[in-house]
Tab-separated table of C-alpha atoms and ligand atoms in Angstrom:
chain	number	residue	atom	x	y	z
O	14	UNK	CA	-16.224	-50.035	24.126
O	15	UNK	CA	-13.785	-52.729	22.878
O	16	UNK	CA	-10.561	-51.167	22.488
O	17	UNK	CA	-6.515	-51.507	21.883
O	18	UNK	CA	-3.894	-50.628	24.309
O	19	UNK	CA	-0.658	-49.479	22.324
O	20	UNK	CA	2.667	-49.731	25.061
O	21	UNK	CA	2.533	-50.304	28.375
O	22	UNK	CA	5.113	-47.943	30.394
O	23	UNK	CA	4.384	-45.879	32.533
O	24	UNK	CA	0.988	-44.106	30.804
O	25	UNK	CA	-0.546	-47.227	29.515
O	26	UNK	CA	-0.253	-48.946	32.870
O	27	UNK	CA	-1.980	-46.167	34.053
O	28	UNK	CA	-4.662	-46.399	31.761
O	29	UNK	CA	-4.688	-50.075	32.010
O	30	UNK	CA	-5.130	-49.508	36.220
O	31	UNK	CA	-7.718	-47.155	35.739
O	32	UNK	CA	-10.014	-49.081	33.455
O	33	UNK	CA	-9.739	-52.167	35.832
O	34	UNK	CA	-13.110	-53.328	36.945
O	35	UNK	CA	-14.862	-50.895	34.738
O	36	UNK	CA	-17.698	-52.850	32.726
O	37	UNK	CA	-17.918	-50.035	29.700
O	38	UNK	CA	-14.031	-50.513	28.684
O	39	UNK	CA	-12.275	-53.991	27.732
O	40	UNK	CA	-8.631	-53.816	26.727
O	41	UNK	CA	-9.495	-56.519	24.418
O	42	UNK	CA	-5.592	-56.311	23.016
O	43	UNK	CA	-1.880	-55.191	24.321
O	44	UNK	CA	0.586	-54.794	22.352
O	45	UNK	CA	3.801	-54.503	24.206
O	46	UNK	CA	7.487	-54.905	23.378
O	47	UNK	CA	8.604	-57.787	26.134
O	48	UNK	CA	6.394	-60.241	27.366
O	49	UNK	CA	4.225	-59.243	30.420
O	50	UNK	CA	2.177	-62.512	32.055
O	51	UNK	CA	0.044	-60.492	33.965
O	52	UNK	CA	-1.996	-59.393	30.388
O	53	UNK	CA	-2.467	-63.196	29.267
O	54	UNK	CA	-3.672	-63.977	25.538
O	55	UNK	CA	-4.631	-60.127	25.645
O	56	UNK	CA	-0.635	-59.628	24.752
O	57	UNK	CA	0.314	-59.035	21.582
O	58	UNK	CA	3.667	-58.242	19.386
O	59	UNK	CA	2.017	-56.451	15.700
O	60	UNK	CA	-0.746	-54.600	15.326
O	61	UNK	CA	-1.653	-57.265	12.932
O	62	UNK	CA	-4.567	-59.027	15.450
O	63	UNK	CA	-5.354	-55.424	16.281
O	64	UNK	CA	-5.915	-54.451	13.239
O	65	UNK	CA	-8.033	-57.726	12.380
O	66	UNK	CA	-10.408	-57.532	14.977
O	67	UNK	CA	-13.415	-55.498	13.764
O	68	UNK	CA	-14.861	-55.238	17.115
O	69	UNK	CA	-11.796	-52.366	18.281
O	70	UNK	CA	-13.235	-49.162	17.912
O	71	UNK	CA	-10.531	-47.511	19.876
O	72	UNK	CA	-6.339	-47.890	19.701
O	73	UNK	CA	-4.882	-45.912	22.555
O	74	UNK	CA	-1.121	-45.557	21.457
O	75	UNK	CA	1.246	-44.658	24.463
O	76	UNK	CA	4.273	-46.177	22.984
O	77	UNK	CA	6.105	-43.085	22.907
O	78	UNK	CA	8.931	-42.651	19.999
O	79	UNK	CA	7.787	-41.913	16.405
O	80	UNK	CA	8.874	-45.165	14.801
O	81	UNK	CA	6.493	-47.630	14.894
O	82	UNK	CA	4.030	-45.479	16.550
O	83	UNK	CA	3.607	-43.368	13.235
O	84	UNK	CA	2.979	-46.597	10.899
O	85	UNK	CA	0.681	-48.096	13.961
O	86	UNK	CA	-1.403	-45.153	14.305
O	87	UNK	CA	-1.364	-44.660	10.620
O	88	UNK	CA	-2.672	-48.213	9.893
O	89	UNK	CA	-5.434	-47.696	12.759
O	90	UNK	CA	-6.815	-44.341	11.454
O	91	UNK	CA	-6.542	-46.225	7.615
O	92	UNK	CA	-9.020	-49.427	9.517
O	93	UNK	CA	-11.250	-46.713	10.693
O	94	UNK	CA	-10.315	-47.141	14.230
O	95	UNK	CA	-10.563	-43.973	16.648
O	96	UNK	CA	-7.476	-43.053	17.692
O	97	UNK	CA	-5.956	-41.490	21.340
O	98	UNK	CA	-2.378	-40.945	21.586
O	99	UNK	CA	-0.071	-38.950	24.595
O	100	UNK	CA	2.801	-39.315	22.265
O	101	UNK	CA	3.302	-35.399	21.755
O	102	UNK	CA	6.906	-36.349	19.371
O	103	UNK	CA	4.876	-38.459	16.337
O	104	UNK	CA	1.996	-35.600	16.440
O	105	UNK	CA	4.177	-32.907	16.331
O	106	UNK	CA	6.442	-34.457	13.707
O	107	UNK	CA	3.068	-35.987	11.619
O	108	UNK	CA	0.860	-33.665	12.178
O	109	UNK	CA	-0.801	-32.876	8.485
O	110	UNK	CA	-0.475	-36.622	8.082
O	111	UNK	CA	-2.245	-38.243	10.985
O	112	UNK	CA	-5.158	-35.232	11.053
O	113	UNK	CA	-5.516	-35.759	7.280
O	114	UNK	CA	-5.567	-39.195	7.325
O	115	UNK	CA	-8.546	-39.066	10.606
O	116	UNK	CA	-10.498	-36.819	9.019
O	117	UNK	CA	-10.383	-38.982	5.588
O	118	UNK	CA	-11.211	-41.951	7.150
O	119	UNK	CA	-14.498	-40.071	9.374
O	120	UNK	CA	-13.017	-40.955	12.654
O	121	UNK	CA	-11.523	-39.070	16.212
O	122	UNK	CA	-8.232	-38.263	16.982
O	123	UNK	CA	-7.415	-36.889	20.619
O	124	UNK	CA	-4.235	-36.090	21.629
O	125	UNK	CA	-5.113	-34.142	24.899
O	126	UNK	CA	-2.466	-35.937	27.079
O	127	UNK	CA	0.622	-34.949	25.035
O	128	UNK	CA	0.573	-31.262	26.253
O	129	UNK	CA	0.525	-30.542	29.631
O	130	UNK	CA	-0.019	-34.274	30.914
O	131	UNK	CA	-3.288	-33.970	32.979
O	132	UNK	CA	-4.071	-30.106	32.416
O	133	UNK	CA	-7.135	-30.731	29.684
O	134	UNK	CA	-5.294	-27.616	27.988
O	135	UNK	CA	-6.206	-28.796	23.918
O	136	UNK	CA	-9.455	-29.286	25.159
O	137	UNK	CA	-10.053	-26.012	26.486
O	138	UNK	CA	-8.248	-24.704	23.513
O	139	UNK	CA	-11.147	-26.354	21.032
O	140	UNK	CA	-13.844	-24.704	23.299
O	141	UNK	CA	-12.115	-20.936	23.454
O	142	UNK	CA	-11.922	-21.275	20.035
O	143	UNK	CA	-15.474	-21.940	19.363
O	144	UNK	CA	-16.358	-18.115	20.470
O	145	UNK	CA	-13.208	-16.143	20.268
O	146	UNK	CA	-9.779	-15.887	18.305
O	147	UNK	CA	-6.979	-16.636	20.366
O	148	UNK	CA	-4.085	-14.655	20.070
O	149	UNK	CA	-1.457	-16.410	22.209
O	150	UNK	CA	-0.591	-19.317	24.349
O	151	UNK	CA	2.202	-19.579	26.694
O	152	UNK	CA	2.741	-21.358	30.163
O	153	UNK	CA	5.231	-23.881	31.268
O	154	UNK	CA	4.742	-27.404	29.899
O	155	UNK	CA	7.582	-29.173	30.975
O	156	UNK	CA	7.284	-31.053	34.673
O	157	UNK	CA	10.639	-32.075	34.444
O	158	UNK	CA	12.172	-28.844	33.714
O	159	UNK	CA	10.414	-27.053	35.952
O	160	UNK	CA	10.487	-29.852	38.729
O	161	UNK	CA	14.552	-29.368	38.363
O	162	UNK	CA	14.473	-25.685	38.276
O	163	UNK	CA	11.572	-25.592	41.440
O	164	UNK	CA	14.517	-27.566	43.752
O	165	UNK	CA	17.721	-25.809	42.658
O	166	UNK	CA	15.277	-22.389	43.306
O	167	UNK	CA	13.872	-23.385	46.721
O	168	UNK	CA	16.640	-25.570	47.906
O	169	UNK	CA	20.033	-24.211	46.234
O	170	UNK	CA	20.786	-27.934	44.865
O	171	UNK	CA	23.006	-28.507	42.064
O	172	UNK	CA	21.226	-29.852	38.489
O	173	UNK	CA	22.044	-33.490	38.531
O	174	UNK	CA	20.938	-34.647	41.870
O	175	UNK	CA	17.953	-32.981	41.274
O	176	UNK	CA	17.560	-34.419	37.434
O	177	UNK	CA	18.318	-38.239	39.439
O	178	UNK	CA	15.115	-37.359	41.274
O	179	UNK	CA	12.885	-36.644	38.126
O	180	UNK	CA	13.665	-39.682	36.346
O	181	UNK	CA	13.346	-41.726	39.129
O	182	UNK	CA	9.690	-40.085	39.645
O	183	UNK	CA	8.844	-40.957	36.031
O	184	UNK	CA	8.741	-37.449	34.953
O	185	UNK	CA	11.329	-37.262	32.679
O	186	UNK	CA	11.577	-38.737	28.910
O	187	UNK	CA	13.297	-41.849	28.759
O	188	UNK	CA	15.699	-40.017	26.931
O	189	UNK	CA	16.294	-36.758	29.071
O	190	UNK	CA	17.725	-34.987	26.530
O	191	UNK	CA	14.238	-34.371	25.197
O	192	UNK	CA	13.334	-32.491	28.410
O	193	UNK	CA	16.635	-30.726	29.374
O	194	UNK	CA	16.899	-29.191	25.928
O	195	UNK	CA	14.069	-28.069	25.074
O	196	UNK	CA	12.643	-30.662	22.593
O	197	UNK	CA	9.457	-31.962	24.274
O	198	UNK	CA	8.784	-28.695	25.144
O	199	UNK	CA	9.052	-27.275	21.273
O	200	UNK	CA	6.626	-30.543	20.555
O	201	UNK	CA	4.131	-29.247	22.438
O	202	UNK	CA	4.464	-25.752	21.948
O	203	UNK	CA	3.642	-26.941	18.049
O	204	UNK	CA	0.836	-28.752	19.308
O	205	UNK	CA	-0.757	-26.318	21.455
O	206	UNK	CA	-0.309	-23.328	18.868
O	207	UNK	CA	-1.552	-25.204	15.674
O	208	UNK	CA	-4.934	-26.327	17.387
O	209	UNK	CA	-4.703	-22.463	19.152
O	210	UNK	CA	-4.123	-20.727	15.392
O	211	UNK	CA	-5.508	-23.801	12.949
O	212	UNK	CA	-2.346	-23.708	11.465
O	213	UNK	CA	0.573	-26.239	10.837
O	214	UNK	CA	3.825	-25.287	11.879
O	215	UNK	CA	7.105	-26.921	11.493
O	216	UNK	CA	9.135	-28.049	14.700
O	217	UNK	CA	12.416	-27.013	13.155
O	218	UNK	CA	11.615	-23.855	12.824
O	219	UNK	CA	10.839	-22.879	16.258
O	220	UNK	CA	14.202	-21.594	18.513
O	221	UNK	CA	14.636	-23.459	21.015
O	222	UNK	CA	17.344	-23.602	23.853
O	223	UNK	CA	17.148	-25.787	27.017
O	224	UNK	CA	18.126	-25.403	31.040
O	225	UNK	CA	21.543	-27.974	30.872
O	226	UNK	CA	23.782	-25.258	31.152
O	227	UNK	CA	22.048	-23.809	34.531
O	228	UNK	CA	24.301	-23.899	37.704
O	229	UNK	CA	23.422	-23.249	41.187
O	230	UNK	CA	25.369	-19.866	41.243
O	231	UNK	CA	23.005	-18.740	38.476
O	232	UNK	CA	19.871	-19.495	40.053
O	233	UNK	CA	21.361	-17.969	43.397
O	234	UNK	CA	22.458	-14.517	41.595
O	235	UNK	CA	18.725	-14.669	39.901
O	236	UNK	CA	17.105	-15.210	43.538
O	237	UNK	CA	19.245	-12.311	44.570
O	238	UNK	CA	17.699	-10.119	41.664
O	239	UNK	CA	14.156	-11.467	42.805
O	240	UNK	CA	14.033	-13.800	39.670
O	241	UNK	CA	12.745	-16.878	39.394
O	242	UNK	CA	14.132	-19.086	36.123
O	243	UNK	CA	11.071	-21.252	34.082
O	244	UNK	CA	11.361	-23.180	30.967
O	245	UNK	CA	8.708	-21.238	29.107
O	246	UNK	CA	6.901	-22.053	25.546
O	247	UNK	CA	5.291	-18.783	24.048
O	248	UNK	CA	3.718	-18.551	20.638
O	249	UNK	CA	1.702	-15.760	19.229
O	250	UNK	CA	-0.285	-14.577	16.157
O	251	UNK	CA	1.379	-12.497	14.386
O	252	UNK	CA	1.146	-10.200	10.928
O	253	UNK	CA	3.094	-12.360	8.652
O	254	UNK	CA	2.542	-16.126	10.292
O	255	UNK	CA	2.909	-17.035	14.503
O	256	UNK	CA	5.773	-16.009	16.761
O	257	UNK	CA	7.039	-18.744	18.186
O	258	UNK	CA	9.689	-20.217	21.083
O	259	UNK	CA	10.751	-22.580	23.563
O	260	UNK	CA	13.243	-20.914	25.614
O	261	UNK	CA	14.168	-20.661	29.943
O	262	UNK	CA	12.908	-17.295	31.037
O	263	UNK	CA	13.775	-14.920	33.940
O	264	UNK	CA	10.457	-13.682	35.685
O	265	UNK	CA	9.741	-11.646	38.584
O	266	UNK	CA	9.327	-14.017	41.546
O	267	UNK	CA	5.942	-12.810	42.405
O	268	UNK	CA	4.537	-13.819	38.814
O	269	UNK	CA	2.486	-16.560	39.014
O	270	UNK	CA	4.944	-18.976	36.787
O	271	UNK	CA	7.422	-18.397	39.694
O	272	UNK	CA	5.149	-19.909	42.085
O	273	UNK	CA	4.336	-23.154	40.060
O	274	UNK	CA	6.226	-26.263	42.242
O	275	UNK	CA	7.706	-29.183	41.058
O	276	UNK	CA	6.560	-30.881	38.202
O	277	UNK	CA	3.272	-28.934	37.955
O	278	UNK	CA	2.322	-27.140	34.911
O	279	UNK	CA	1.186	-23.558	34.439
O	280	UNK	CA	-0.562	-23.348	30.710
O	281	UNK	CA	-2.255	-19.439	29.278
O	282	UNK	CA	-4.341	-18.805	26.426
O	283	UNK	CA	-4.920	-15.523	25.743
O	284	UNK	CA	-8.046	-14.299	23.823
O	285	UNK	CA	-9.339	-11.294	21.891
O	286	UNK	CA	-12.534	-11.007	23.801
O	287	UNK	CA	-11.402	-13.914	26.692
O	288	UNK	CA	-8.413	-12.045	28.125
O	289	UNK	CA	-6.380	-14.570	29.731
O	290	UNK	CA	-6.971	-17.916	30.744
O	291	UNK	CA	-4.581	-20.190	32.811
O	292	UNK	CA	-4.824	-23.665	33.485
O	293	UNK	CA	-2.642	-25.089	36.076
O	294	UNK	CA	-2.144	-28.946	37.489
O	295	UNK	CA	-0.036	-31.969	37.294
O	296	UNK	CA	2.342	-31.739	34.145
O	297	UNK	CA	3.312	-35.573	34.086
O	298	UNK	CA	3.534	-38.552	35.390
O	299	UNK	CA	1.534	-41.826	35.397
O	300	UNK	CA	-2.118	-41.123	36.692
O	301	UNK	CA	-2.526	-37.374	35.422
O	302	UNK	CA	-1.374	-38.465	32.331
O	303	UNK	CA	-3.625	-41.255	32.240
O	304	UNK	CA	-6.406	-39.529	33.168
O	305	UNK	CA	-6.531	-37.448	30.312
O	306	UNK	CA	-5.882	-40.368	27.369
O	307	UNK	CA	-9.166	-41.867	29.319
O	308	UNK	CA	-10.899	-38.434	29.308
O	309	UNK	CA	-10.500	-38.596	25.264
O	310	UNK	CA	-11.863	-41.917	25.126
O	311	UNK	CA	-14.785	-40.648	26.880
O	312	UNK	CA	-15.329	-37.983	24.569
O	313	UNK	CA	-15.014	-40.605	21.744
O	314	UNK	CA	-17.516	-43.176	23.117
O	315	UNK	CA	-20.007	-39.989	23.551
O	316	UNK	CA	-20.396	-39.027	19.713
O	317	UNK	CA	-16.695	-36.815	19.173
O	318	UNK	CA	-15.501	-37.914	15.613
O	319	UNK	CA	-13.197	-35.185	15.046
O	320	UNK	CA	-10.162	-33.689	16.121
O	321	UNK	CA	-9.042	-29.879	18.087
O	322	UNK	CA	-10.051	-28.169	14.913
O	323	UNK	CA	-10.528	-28.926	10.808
O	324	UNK	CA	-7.669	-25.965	10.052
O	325	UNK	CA	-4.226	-27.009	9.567
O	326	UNK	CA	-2.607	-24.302	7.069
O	327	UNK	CA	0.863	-24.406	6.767
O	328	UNK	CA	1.997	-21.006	8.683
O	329	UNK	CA	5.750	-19.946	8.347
O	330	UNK	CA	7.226	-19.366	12.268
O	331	UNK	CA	7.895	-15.465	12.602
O	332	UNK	CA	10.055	-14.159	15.273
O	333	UNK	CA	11.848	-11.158	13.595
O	334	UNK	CA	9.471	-8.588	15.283
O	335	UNK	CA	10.131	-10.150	18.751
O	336	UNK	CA	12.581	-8.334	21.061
O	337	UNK	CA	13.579	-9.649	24.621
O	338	UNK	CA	16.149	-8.850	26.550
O	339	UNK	CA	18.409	-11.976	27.447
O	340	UNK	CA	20.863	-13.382	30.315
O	341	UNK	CA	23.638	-14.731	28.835
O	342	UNK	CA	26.643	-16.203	30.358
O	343	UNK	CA	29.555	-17.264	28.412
O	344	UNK	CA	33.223	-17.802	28.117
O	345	UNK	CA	33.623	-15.351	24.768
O	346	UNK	CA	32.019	-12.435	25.337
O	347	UNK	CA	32.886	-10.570	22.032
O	348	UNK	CA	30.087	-11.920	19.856
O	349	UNK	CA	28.168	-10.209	22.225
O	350	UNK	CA	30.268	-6.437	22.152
O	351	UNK	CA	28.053	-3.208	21.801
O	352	UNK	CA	25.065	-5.562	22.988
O	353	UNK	CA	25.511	-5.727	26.871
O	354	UNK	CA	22.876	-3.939	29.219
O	355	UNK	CA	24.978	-4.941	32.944
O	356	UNK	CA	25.863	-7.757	34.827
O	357	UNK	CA	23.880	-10.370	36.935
O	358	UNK	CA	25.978	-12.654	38.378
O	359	UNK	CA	28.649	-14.657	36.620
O	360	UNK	CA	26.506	-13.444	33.525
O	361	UNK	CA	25.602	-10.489	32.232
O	362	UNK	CA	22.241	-8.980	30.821
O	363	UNK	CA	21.395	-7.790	26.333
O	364	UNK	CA	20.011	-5.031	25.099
O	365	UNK	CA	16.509	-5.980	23.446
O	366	UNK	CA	17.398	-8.158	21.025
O	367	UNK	CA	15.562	-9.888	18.119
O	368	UNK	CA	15.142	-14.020	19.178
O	369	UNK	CA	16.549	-15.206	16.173
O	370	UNK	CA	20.162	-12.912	16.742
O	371	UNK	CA	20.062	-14.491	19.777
O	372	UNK	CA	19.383	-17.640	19.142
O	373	UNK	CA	22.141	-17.577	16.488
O	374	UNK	CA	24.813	-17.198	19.169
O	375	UNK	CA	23.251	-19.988	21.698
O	376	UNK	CA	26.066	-22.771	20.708
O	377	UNK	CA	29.028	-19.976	22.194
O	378	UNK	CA	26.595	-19.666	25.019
O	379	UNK	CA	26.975	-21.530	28.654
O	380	UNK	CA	23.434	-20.765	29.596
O	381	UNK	CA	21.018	-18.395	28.214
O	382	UNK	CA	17.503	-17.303	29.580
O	383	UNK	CA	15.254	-14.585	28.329
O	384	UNK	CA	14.371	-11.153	30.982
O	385	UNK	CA	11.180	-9.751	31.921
O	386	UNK	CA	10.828	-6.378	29.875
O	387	UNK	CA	9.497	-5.285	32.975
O	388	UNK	CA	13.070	-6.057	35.335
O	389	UNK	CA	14.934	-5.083	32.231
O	390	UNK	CA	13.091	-1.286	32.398
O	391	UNK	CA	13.314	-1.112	35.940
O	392	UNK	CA	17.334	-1.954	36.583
O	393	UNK	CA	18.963	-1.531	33.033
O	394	UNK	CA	17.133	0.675	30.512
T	412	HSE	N1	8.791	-35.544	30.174
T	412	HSE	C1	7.549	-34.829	30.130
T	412	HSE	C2	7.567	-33.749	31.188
T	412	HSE	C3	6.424	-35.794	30.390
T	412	HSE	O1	8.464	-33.776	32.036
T	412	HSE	O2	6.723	-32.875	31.161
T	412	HSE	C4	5.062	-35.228	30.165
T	412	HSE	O3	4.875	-34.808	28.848
């Protein structure tokens, strides 16, 4: 299959490694931002030749970014070109758009690289939801959260050596803000529960709170509880819409998030009949990542023409019914009076609270995680 390479960082160089020597793929065009000799007359600057050629089937968009990706992808999907894209901000933020827009024009869209990097996680998502109704999913889908919160766990190391390390891996966004608060994260927490649901939720609406604040004398008081602190995405069907958040949570150390290393990823979907179903494996980073934009291409050159699922109905986000107890550590503890369980290190632990009371108090807050219901019962009901 002739196709189109969109950006070449660190997940299109990957796919462009993978694919060399392979006599079923050409990368018949680049298009790149500088100029890279190494890709010859394959390198391009607009879509424009892309676009032109009627022989692409395929445009693989690994840009990254929303602008140009969105008007790239857009103008693809319009030619009637299959697309694949890792780039979890543009389909969380275009979601309705870019499905409506594949499905109008007859051809694929896969996304199956932008959650959970080389964990086939949509995938398996599509195919649970074939025979069952799912009723949450949940899991940690950040590597470079939870490659920064593995080290200061295992190691007692402060945050931003250990941050210096993730970027330097390629984990981390170019922009690490995205990571560290909470933002990729909430993108793919959209992701995973509107394919999980068929609905279409809005980022903006999920809570969200990130692991910047987290100091070594936090993660050593939680070690001392026998905690273990994970940047956690949990979403959930619910009577009026889906419960949704992107939050760090406490859990015991012997749950099975607590023992996922470095930049892995741990991802759940729970089903009605299925129980629960956990997929775990590399979160990030070139290859993984790679592997799973060229596993979508496969599925496109073997007959799929559609994408996770044909539902997208708009579905307010719903956490008023959810209660968790929280760690909180602050300088002002008054917003927080009549609320306070007991301490845990230079922090203390809530009552049950609802997320979004919570939530409303995070900008006060130092560092915030949710608790186990579980610890909470056993040290502070
Ligand atoms: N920055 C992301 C992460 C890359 O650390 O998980 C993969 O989506």
């Amino acid at each position: 299959m002739k196709i189109a390479l969109l950006g070449f960082g660190t997940v299109g160089g990957g796919v462009w490694e993978l694919l060399q020597g392979n006599p079923d793929w050409d990368i018949a065009w680049v298009l790149t931002r500088r100029t890279r000799p190494e890709l010859g007359s394959r390198a391009v600057f607009t879509m424009e030749p892309i676009l032109a050629d009627p022989e692409v089937e395929l445009v693989v968009e690994v840009l990254g970014g929303i602008r140009p990706a969105f008007d790239y992808v857009a103008a693809a999907l319009q030619a009637g070109k299959h697309v694949v894209t890792a780039n979890k901000a543009l389909m969380a933020a275009h979601y309705d758009e870019l499905t409506a827009l594949a499905r109008q024009n007859g051809v694929a869209l896969r996304c199956t690289g932008a959650v959970g990097g080389g964990i086939p996680f949509l995938t398996a998502l599509e195919r649970v939801r074939r025979l069952d109704r799912v009723r949450s999913v949940s899991g940690i889908v950040n590597g470079t959260t939870n490659y920064i919160l593995d080290r200061m766990t295992r190691e007692g190391s402060g945050f931003d050596a250990v941050l210096a390390d993730a970027q330097a891996l390629g984990y981390a966004e170019a922009d690490p803000s995205a990571d560290l608060d909470g933002l990729d994260v909430r993108r793919k927490l959209v992701l995973m529960a509107n394919v999980a649901f068929g609905v279409s939720l809005r980022e903006e609406e999920i809570p969200m709170a990130g692991i910047r604040g987290v100091t070594a004398e936090d993660i050593a008081a939680f070690r001392q509880a026998g905690l273990v602190c994970r940047m956690l995405a949990t979403a959930s069907r619910e009577e009026g819409g889906v419960s949704a958040v992107a939050e760090p949570a406490l859990v015991p150390d012997s749950a099975p998030e607590a023992a996922v290393p470095l930049n892995c990823n741990r991802i759940t979907v729970t089903g009605e009949r299925l129980g629960e179903q956990a997929f775990f494996g590399q979160g990030a980073g070139r290859y993984p990542t790679a592997m799973n934009v060229l596993q979508d291409c496969m599925d496109i050159a073997s007959g799929c023409r559609s994408f996770y699922t044909e539902r997208a109905l708009p579905c307010p986000v719903d956490n008023d019914t959810l209660r968790r107890p929280y760690y909180v550590r602050t300088g002002d503890e008054k917003p927080f009076a009549g609320l306070i369980a007991g301490r845990l290190g230079p922090g203390f632990v809530t009552r049950p609270m609802a997320v979004p009371e919570l939530h409303r108090r995070i900008p006060g807050c130092r560092f915030t995680a949710a608790v186990d219901n579980a610890f909470f019962a056993q040290h502070f009901a």
